[in-house]
Structures are given as structure tokens and as C-alpha cells.
């Protein structure tokens, strides 16, 4: 469900980017929306962990970050003290941040995103 929501938000932001007059606003909206989703997902997962209930898959949390929600995910990690000690998750998280930023910089440099 989280992956579907992240994907829908990402597609909506991309469509908005193509249809609006200000691509910078769309890009900011994408990162803000995905960050809010990440914050909520990490909070939900932390609550589920504390209550020993069904958890969100790590790949869902990572996908939200990869699609632009990594600032909110980073905030949530600090705020909820969640997913901060598991090395196998952290290296994949930081890899997703690097991939996201590299794709963003490539799109900006290439002129395709904000021309």
C-alpha cells in the first residue's frame, strides 16, 4: 500500500511538473509530498515495531526515499530514532539518496527537467 501511494504521488508530481508553468514549484512539491509520506511511513513503522505488529517492508521505505522523500525519511530517522542502527538498511538508504540526487543533477544539467 505504501509503495502504491509513493508511486501515485510520484506520478502525480511528474504530471504536475509537465503541466504547470513553474517546474521549480512542482519539483519542490514532489520532494515535500514524498517527504511527508516518508515521515508518516517511518512513524507508522516505528509504532508497529513498538507494538509488535505487522511492519512496512524496508523496500517500501527505501522506495519512498528514492522517489524524493529522503529528506523526510532522514528527519523521521532522527525524530523517531528508527532505522538508525541497522547497517544493511542504512547503506541502501544512503545509496538511494545518492541515486536520487544524481538523477536530479543529471536532469538539471541536461536541461530536461527545468527548461
Coordinates of C-alpha atoms in Angstrom, one line a residue:
X1 CA 0.0 0.0 0.0
X2 CA 2.8 2.4 0.9
X3 CA 4.6 1.6 -2.4
X4 CA 1.4 2.3 -4.3
X5 CA 0.9 5.6 -2.6
X6 CA 4.5 6.6 -3.2
X7 CA 4.2 5.7 -6.8
X8 CA 0.9 7.6 -7.2
X9 CA 2.4 10.7 -5.6
X10 CA 5.4 10.5 -7.8
X11 CA 3.4 10.2 -11.0
X12 CA 1.1 13.0 -9.9
X13 CA 4.1 15.2 -9.2
X14 CA 5.6 14.4 -12.6
X15 CA 2.3 15.2 -14.4
X16 CA 2.2 18.4 -12.4
X17 CA 5.7 19.2 -13.5
X18 CA 4.8 18.7 -17.1
X19 CA 1.6 20.8 -16.9
X20 CA 2.4 23.7 -14.7
X21 CA 4.1 26.9 -15.6
X22 CA 6.7 26.7 -12.7
X23 CA 8.6 23.5 -12.7
X24 CA 10.5 24.6 -9.6
X25 CA 7.2 24.6 -7.7
X26 CA 6.4 21.2 -9.0
X27 CA 9.8 19.8 -8.0
X28 CA 9.5 21.3 -4.5
X29 CA 6.0 19.9 -4.2
X30 CA 7.3 16.4 -5.2
X31 CA 10.0 16.5 -2.6
X32 CA 7.7 17.9 0.1
X33 CA 4.9 15.4 -0.6
X34 CA 7.2 12.5 -0.7
X35 CA 9.0 13.7 2.5
X36 CA 5.6 13.9 4.3
X37 CA 4.8 10.4 3.1
X38 CA 8.2 9.2 4.3
X39 CA 7.7 10.9 7.7
X40 CA 4.3 9.2 8.1
X41 CA 5.6 5.8 6.9
X42 CA 8.6 5.8 9.3
X43 CA 6.3 6.9 12.1
X44 CA 3.8 4.2 11.3
X45 CA 6.6 1.6 11.1
X46 CA 8.1 2.7 14.4
X47 CA 4.7 2.4 16.1
X48 CA 4.1 -1.0 14.6
X49 CA 7.6 -2.1 15.8
X50 CA 6.9 -0.9 19.4
X51 CA 3.5 -2.6 19.4
X52 CA 4.9 -5.8 17.8
X53 CA 2.5 -5.6 14.8
X54 CA 2.9 -6.0 11.1
X55 CA 5.7 -3.8 9.7
X56 CA 6.2 -2.0 6.5
X57 CA 8.7 -3.7 4.2
X58 CA 12.0 -1.9 4.1
X59 CA 11.8 -1.7 0.3
X60 CA 8.7 0.5 0.7
X61 CA 10.6 2.9 2.9
X62 CA 13.6 2.9 0.6
X63 CA 11.4 3.5 -2.5
X64 CA 9.7 6.5 -0.9
X65 CA 13.1 7.9 -0.3
X66 CA 14.4 7.1 -3.7
X67 CA 11.4 8.9 -5.3
X68 CA 12.2 12.1 -3.5
X69 CA 11.2 11.5 0.1
X70 CA 14.7 11.1 1.5
X71 CA 14.7 14.4 3.4
X72 CA 11.6 13.4 5.3
X73 CA 13.0 9.9 5.8
X74 CA 16.2 11.4 7.3
X75 CA 14.2 13.6 9.6
X76 CA 12.0 10.7 10.6
X77 CA 15.0 8.5 11.4
X78 CA 16.3 11.2 13.8
X79 CA 12.9 12.1 15.2
X80 CA 11.6 8.6 15.8
X81 CA 15.0 7.0 16.4
X82 CA 14.0 4.5 13.8
X83 CA 16.2 2.6 11.3
X84 CA 19.3 4.3 12.6
X85 CA 21.3 1.2 13.7
X86 CA 20.7 -1.4 11.0
X87 CA 23.7 -1.1 8.8
X88 CA 22.2 -3.1 5.9
X89 CA 19.3 -0.6 5.8
X90 CA 21.5 2.5 6.2
X91 CA 23.8 1.7 3.3
X92 CA 20.8 1.1 1.0
X93 CA 19.2 4.3 2.3
X94 CA 22.3 6.4 1.5
X95 CA 22.7 4.7 -1.8
X96 CA 19.1 5.7 -2.7
X97 CA 19.9 9.3 -1.7
X98 CA 22.9 9.4 -3.9
X99 CA 20.9 7.9 -6.8
X100 CA 18.1 10.4 -6.3
X101 CA 20.4 13.4 -6.2
X102 CA 22.5 12.1 -9.2
X103 CA 19.3 11.7 -11.3
X104 CA 18.2 15.2 -10.2
X105 CA 21.5 16.8 -11.0
X106 CA 21.7 15.0 -14.4
X107 CA 18.2 16.2 -15.3
X108 CA 19.0 19.7 -14.3
X109 CA 22.3 19.7 -16.1
X110 CA 20.8 18.1 -19.2
X111 CA 18.1 20.8 -19.2
X112 CA 15.3 18.3 -19.5
X113 CA 13.7 19.0 -16.1
X114 CA 13.5 22.7 -15.7
X115 CA 13.9 24.2 -19.2

